[in-house]
Short mmCIF file of C-alpha atoms in Angstrom, two decimals:
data_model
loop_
_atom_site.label_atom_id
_atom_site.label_comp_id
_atom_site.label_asym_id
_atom_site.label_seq_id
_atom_site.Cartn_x
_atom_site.Cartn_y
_atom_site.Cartn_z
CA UNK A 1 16.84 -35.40 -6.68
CA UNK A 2 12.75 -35.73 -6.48
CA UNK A 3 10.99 -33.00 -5.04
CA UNK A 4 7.58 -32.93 -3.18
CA UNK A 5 4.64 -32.46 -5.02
CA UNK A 6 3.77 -30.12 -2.38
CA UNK A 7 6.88 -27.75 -2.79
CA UNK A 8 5.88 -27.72 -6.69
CA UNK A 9 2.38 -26.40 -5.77
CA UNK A 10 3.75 -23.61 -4.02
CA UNK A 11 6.34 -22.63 -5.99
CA UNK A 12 3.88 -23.17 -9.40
CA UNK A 13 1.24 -20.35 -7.01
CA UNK A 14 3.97 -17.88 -6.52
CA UNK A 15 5.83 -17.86 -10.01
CA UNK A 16 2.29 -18.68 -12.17
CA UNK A 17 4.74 -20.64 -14.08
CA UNK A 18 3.71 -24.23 -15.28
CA UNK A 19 3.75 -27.19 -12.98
CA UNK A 20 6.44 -28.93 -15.40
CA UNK A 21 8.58 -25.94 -15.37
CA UNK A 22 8.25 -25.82 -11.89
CA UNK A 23 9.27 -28.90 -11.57
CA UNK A 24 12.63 -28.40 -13.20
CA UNK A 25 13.32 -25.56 -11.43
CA UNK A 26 12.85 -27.02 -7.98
CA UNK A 27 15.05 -30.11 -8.88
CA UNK A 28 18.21 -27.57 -10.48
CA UNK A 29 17.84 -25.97 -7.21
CA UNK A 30 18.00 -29.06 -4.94
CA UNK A 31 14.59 -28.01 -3.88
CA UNK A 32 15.33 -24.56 -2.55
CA UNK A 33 12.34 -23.08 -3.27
CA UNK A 34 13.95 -19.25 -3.28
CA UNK A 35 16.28 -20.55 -5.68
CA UNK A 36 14.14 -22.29 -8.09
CA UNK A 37 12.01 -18.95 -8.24
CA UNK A 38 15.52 -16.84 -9.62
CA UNK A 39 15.76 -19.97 -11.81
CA UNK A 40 12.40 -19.32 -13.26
CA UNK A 41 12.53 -16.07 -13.06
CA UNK A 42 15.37 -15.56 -15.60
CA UNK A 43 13.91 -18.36 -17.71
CA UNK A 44 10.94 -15.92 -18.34
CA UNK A 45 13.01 -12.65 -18.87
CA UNK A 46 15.29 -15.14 -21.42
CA UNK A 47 11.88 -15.99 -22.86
CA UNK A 48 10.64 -12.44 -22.91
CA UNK A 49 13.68 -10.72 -24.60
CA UNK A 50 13.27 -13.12 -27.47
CA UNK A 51 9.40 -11.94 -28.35
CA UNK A 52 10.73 -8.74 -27.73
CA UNK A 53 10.78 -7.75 -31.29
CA UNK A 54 6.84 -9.00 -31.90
CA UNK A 55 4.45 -6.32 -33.42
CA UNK A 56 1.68 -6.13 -30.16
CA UNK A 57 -1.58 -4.54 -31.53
CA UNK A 58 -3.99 -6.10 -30.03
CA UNK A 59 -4.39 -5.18 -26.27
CA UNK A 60 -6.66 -4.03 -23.45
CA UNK A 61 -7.50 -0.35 -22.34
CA UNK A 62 -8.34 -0.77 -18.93
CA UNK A 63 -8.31 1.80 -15.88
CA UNK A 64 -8.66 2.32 -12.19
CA UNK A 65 -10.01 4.55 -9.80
CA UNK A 66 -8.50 5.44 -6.44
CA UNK A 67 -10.16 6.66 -3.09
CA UNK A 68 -13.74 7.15 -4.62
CA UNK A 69 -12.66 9.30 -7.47
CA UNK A 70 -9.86 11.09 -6.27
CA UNK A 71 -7.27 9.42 -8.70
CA UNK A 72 -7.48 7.43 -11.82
CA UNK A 73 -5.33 5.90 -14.28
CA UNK A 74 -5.97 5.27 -18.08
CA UNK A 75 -3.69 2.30 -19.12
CA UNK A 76 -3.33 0.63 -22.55
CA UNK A 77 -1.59 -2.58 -22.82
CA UNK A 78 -0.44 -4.45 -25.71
CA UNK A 79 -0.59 -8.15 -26.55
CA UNK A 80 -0.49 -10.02 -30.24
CA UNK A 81 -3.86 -11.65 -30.52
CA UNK A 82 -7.50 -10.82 -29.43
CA UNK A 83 -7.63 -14.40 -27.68
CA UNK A 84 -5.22 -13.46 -25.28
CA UNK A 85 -6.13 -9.50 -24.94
CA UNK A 86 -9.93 -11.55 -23.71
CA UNK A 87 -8.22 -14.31 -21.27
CA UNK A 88 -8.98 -13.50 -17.18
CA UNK A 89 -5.73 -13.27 -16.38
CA UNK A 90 -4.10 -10.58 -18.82
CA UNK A 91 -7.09 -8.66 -17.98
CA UNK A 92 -5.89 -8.88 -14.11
CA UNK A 93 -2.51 -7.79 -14.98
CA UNK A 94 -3.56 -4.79 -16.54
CA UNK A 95 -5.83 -3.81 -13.56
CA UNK A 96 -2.86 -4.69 -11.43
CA UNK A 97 -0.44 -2.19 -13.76
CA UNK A 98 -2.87 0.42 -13.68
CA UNK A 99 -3.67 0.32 -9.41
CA UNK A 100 0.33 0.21 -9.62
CA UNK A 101 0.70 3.70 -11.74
CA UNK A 102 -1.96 4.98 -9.34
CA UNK A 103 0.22 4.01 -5.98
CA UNK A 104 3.21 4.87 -7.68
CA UNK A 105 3.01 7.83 -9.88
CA UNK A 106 6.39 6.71 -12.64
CA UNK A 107 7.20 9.40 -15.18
CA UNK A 108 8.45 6.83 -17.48
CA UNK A 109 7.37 3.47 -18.84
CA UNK A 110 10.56 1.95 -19.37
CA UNK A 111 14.43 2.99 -18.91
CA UNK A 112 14.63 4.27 -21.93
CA UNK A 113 12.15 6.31 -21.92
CA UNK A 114 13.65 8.45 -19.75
CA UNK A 115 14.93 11.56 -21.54
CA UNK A 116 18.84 12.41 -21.96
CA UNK A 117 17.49 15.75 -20.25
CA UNK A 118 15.67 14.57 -16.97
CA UNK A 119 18.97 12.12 -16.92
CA UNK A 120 21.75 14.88 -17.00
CA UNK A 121 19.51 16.98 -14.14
CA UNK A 122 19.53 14.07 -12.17
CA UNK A 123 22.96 13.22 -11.90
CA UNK A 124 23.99 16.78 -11.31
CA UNK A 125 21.54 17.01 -8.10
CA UNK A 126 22.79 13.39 -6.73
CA UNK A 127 26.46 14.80 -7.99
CA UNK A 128 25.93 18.13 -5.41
CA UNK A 129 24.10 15.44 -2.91
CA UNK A 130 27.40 13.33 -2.82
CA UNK A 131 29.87 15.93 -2.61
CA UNK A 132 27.64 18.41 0.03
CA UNK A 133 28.10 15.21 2.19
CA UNK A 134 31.56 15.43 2.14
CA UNK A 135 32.25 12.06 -0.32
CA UNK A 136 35.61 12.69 -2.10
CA UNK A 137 35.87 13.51 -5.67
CA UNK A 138 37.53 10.33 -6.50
CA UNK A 139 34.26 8.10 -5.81
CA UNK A 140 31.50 10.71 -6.68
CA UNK A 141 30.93 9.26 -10.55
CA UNK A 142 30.75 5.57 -8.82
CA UNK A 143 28.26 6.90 -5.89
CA UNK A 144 25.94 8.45 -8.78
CA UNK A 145 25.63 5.56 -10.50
CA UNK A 146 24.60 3.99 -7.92
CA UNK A 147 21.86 6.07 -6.96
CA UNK A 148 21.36 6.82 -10.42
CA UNK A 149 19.87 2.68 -9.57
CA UNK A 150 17.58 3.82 -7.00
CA UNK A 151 16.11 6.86 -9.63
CA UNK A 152 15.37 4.31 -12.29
CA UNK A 153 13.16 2.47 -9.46
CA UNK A 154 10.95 4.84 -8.87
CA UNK A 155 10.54 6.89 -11.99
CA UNK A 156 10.08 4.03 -14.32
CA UNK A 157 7.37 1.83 -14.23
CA UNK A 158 8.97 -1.84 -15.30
CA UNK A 159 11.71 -1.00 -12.76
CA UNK A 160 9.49 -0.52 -9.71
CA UNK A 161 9.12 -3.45 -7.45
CA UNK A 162 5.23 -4.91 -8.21
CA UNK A 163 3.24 -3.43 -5.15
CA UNK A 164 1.23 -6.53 -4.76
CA UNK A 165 4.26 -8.92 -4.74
CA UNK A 166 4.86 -9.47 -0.58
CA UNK A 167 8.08 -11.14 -1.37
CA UNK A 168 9.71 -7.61 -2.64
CA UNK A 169 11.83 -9.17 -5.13
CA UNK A 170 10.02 -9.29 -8.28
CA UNK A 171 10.14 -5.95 -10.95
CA UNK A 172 6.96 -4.80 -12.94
CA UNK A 173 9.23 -5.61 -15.68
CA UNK A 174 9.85 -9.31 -14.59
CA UNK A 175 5.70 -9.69 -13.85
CA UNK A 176 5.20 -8.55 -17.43
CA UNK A 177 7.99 -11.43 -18.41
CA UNK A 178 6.46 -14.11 -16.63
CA UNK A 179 3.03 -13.02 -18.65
CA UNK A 180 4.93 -13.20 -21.74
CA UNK A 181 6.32 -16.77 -20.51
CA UNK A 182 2.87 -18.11 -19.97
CA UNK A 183 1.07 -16.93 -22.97
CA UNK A 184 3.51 -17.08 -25.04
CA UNK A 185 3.15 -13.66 -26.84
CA UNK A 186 4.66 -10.42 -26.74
CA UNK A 187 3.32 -8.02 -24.12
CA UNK A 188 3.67 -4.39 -23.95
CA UNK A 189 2.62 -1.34 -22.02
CA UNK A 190 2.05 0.93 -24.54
CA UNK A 191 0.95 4.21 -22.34
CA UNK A 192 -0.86 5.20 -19.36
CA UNK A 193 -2.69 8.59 -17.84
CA UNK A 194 -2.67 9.29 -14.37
CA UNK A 195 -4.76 12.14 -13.12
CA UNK A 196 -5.19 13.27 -9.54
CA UNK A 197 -7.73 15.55 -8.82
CA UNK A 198 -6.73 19.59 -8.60
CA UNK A 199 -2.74 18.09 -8.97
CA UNK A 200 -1.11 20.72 -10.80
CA UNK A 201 -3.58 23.31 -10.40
CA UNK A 202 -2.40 26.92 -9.29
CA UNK A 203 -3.26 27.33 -5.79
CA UNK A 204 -5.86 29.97 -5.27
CA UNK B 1 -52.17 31.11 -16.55
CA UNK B 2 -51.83 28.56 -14.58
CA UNK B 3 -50.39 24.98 -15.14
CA UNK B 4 -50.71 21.16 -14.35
CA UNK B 5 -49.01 19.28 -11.81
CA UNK B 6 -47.99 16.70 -14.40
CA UNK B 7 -46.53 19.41 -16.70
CA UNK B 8 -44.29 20.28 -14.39
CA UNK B 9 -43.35 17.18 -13.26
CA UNK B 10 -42.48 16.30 -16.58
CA UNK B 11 -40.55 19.66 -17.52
CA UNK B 12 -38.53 18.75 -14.16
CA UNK B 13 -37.80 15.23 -15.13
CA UNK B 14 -36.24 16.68 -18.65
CA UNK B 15 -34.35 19.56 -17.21
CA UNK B 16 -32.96 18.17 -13.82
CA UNK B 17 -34.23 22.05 -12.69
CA UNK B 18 -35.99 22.82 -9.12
CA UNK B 19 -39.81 22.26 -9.41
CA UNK B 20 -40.28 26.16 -8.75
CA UNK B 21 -38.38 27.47 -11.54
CA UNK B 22 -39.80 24.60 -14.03
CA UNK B 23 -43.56 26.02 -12.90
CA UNK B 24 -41.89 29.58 -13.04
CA UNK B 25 -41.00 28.76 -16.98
CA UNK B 26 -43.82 27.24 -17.85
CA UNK B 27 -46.10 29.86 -16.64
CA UNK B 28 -44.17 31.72 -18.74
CA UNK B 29 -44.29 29.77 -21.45
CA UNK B 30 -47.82 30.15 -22.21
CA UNK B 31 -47.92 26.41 -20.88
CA UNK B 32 -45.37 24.99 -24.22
CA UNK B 33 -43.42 22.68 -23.00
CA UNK B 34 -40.55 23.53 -25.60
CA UNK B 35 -40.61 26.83 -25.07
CA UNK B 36 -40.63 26.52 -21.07
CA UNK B 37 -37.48 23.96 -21.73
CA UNK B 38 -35.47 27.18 -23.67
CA UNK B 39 -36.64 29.84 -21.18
CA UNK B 40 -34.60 26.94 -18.77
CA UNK B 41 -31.83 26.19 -20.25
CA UNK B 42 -31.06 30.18 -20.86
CA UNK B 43 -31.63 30.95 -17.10
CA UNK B 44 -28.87 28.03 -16.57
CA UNK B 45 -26.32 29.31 -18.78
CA UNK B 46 -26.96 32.93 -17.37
CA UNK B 47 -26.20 31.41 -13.98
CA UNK B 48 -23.38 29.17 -15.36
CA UNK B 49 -21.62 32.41 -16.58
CA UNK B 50 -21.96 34.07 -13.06
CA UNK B 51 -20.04 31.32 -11.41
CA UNK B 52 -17.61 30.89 -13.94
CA UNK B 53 -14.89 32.61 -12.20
CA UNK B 54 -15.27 31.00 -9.56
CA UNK B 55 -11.82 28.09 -8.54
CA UNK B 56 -12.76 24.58 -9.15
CA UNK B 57 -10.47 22.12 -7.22
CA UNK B 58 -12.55 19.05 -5.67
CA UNK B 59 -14.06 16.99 -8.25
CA UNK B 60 -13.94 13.56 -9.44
CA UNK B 61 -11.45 11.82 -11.41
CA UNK B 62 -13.76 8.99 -13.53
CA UNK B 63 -13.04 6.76 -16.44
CA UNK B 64 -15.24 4.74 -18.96
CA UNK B 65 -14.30 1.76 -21.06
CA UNK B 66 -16.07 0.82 -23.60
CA UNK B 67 -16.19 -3.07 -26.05
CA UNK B 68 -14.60 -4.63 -23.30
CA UNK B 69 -11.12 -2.98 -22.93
CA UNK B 70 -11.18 -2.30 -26.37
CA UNK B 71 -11.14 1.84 -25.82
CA UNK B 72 -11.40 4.02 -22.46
CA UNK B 73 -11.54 7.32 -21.43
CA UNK B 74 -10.25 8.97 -18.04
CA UNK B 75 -11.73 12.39 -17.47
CA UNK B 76 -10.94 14.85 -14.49
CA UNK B 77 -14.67 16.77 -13.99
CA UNK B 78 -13.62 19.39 -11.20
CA UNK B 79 -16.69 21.32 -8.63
CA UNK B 80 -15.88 24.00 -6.40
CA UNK B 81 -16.90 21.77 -2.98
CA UNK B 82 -16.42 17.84 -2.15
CA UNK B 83 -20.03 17.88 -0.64
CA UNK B 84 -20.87 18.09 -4.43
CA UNK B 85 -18.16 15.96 -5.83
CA UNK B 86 -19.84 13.19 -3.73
CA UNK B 87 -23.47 14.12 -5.21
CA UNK B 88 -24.52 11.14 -7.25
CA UNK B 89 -26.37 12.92 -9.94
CA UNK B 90 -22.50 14.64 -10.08
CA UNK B 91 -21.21 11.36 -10.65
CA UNK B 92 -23.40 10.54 -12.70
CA UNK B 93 -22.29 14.07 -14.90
CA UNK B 94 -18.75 12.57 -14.83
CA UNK B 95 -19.62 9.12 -16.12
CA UNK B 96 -21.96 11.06 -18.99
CA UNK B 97 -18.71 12.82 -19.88
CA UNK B 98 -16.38 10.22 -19.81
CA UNK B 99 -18.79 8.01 -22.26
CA UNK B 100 -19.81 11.16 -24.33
CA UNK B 101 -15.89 11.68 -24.81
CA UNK B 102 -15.36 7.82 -25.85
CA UNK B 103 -18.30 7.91 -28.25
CA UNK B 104 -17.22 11.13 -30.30
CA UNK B 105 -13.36 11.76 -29.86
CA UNK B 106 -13.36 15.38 -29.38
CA UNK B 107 -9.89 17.17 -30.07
CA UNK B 108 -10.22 19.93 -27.54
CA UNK B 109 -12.64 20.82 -24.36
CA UNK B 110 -13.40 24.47 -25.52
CA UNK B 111 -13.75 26.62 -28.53
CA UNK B 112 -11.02 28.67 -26.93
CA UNK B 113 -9.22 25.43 -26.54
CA UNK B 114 -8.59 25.21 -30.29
CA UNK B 115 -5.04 26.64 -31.40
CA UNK B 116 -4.61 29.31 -33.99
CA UNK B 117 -2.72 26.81 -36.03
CA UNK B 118 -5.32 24.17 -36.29
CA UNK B 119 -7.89 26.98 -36.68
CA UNK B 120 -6.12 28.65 -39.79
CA UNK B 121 -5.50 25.01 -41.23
CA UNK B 122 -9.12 24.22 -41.13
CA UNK B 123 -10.42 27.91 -42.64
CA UNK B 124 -7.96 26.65 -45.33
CA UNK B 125 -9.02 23.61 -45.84
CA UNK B 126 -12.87 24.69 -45.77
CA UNK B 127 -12.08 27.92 -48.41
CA UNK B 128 -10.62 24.98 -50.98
CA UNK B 129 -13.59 22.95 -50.78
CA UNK B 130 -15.82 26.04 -51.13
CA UNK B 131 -13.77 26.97 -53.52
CA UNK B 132 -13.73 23.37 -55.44
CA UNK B 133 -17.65 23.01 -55.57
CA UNK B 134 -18.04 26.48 -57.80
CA UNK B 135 -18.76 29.11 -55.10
CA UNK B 136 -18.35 32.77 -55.97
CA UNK B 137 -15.15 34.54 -54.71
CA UNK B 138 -17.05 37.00 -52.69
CA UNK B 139 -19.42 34.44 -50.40
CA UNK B 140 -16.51 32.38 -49.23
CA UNK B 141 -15.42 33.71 -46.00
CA UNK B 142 -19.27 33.70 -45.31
CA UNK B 143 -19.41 29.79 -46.27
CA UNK B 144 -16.75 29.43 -44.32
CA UNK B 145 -17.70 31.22 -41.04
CA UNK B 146 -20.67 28.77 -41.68
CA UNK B 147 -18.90 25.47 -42.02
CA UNK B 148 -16.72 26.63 -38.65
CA UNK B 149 -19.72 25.93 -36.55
CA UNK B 150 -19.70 22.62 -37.83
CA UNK B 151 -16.49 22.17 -37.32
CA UNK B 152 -16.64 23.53 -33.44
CA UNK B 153 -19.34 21.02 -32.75
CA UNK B 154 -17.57 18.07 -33.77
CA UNK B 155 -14.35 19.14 -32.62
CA UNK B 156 -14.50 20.54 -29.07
CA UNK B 157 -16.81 18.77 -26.44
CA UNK B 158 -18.65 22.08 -24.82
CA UNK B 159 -20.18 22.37 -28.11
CA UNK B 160 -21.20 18.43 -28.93
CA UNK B 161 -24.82 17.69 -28.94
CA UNK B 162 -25.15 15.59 -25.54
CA UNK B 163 -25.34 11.69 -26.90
CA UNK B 164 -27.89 10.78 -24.47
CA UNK B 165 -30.28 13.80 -24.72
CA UNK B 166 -33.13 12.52 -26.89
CA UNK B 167 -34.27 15.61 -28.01
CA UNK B 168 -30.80 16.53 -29.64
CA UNK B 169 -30.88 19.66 -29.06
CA UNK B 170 -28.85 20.22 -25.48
CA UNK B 171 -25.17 20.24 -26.15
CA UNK B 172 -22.45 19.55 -23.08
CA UNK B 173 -21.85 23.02 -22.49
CA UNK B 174 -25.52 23.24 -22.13
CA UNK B 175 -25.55 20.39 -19.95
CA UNK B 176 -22.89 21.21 -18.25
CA UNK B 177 -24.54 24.64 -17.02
CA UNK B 178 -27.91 22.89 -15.92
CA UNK B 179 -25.64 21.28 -13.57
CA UNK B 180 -23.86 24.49 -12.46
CA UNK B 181 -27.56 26.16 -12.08
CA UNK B 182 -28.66 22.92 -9.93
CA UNK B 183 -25.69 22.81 -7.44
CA UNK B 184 -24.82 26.11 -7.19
CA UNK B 185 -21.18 25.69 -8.04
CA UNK B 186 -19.55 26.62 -10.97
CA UNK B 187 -18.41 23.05 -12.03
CA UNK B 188 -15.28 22.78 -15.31
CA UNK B 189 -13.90 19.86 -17.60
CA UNK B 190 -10.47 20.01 -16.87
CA UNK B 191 -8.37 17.26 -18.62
CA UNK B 192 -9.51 14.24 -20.65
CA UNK B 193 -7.38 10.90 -21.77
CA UNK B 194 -8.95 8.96 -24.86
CA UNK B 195 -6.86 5.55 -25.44
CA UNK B 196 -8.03 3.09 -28.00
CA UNK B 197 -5.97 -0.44 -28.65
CA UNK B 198 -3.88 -0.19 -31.61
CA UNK B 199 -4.84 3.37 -32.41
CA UNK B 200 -1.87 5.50 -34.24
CA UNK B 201 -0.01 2.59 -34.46
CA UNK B 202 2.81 1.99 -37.40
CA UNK B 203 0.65 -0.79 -39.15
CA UNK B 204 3.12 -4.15 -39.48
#
């Protein structure tokens, strides 16, 4: 089928992805536009996992600053060449990854990151959660892992749904692939600081 | 004696202190402009240590980035009100500190800041170059004493000459206190973040 020129527009604004690709997408989808965005969507993530290996040492440091100084974030973010560590858009992504650590506060980059410790504390406190609401023993492991979902979310950064994406659906993890899809490089977040002023501090 | 206008005018625009106590010091002084600038900067740190007891939890949380993304810094400068934290020339303070941070990579904030461990690996590091270069057994711990300032200066930020004062001779602590002796509020360098691209990296 032949899809509107119009309907590849739209979907090429939303995804970023390139008007051919787009194209494709739409036309696998019989021009259901929500469709052709999963479509691309995993194309990207396919894309990213195989530069997933690639050395990144070239990068940006960038950082933001919250509610006239209140809150900052430090963020340094990988890519493979100084061309594309200087192009407009990478530069926006890391701006938009650190404002996202500062509205979010993750403990952890990625999934694994998260420490076998932090991980066994957590499932013991959704573990007494489940079973002080009365859930029976047989489906308490299942009920965990669930939630255990909902934990990742919030505590590690390329889990957490991208703040400035109004549709909800897309990961910080699946903005980074569709970067990766576009350039064509590997791109990393390497690490990140996040300081909020007196946080921490012993109250007086 | 009695001084010019334009003396003190000029002793305030170097020391950031009230016009009164710059006429004050340069009376004084004898009228020496140097001299007037020490008599300052001692009354400031005299002042700095009365306040420093005093709790520090407003502030400003402010970042510098420096070769276009290719380094940054994210430093949390904390005051004791928010009528200061809002002060531009305390701003200012916390932009001076974030660049003075990205130009010189200090390891710690304070002397007192710098472990035992590191401290007993640089005495034995110093004693072996002493050592190497011929001195005599019983000058060494005085040699090294000596090279520990040096060390202190590089390594912790409160004693770093300030990179923009001309006159190299006010360091950050220094600075700092001027500050503390202006506004009235004991005013601390909490935390710091230093991230440059590639840094520490396993090299491909």
């Amino acid at each position: 089928m032949s899809v509107s020129a119009e309907l590849v527009k739209k979907l090429r604004e939303i995804s970023g992805a390139p008007m051919l690709e787009c194209k494709k997408a739409l036309e696998e989808a019989g021009g259901d536009q929500e469709k052709a965005f999963t479509i691309l969507r995993k194309r990207g993530q396919a894309l990213a996992a195989k530069k997933a290996g690639r050395v990144t040492s070239e990068g940006v440091v960038g950082s933001y600053i919250h509610a006239g100084g209140k809150m900052g974030v430090l963020i340094e973010v990988n890519c493979e060449s100084d061309f594309v560590a200087r192009n407009e858009e990478f530069q926006q992504l890391v701006h938009d990854l650190a404002m996202q650590v500062c509205a979010t506060d993750p403990r952890f980059i990625r999934k694994d990151d998260v420490t076998e410790e932090v991980l066994q504390r957590e499932k013991e406190i959704l573990k007494e959660q489940a079973t002080a609401s009365g859930k029976p023993e047989a489906v308490l492991d299942r009920i965990v892992e669930g939630r255990l979902g909902k934990f990742y979310e919030e505590a590690c950064l390329y889990e957490q749904h991208f703040i400035k994406d109004t549709t909800g659906a897309m990961t910080i993890g699946e903005l980074i692939a569709s970067k990766i899809a576009k350039f064509g490089e590997n791109i990393t977040v390497r690490r990140f600081a996040r300081f909020k002023v007196g946080e921490g501090m012993p109250s007086a």
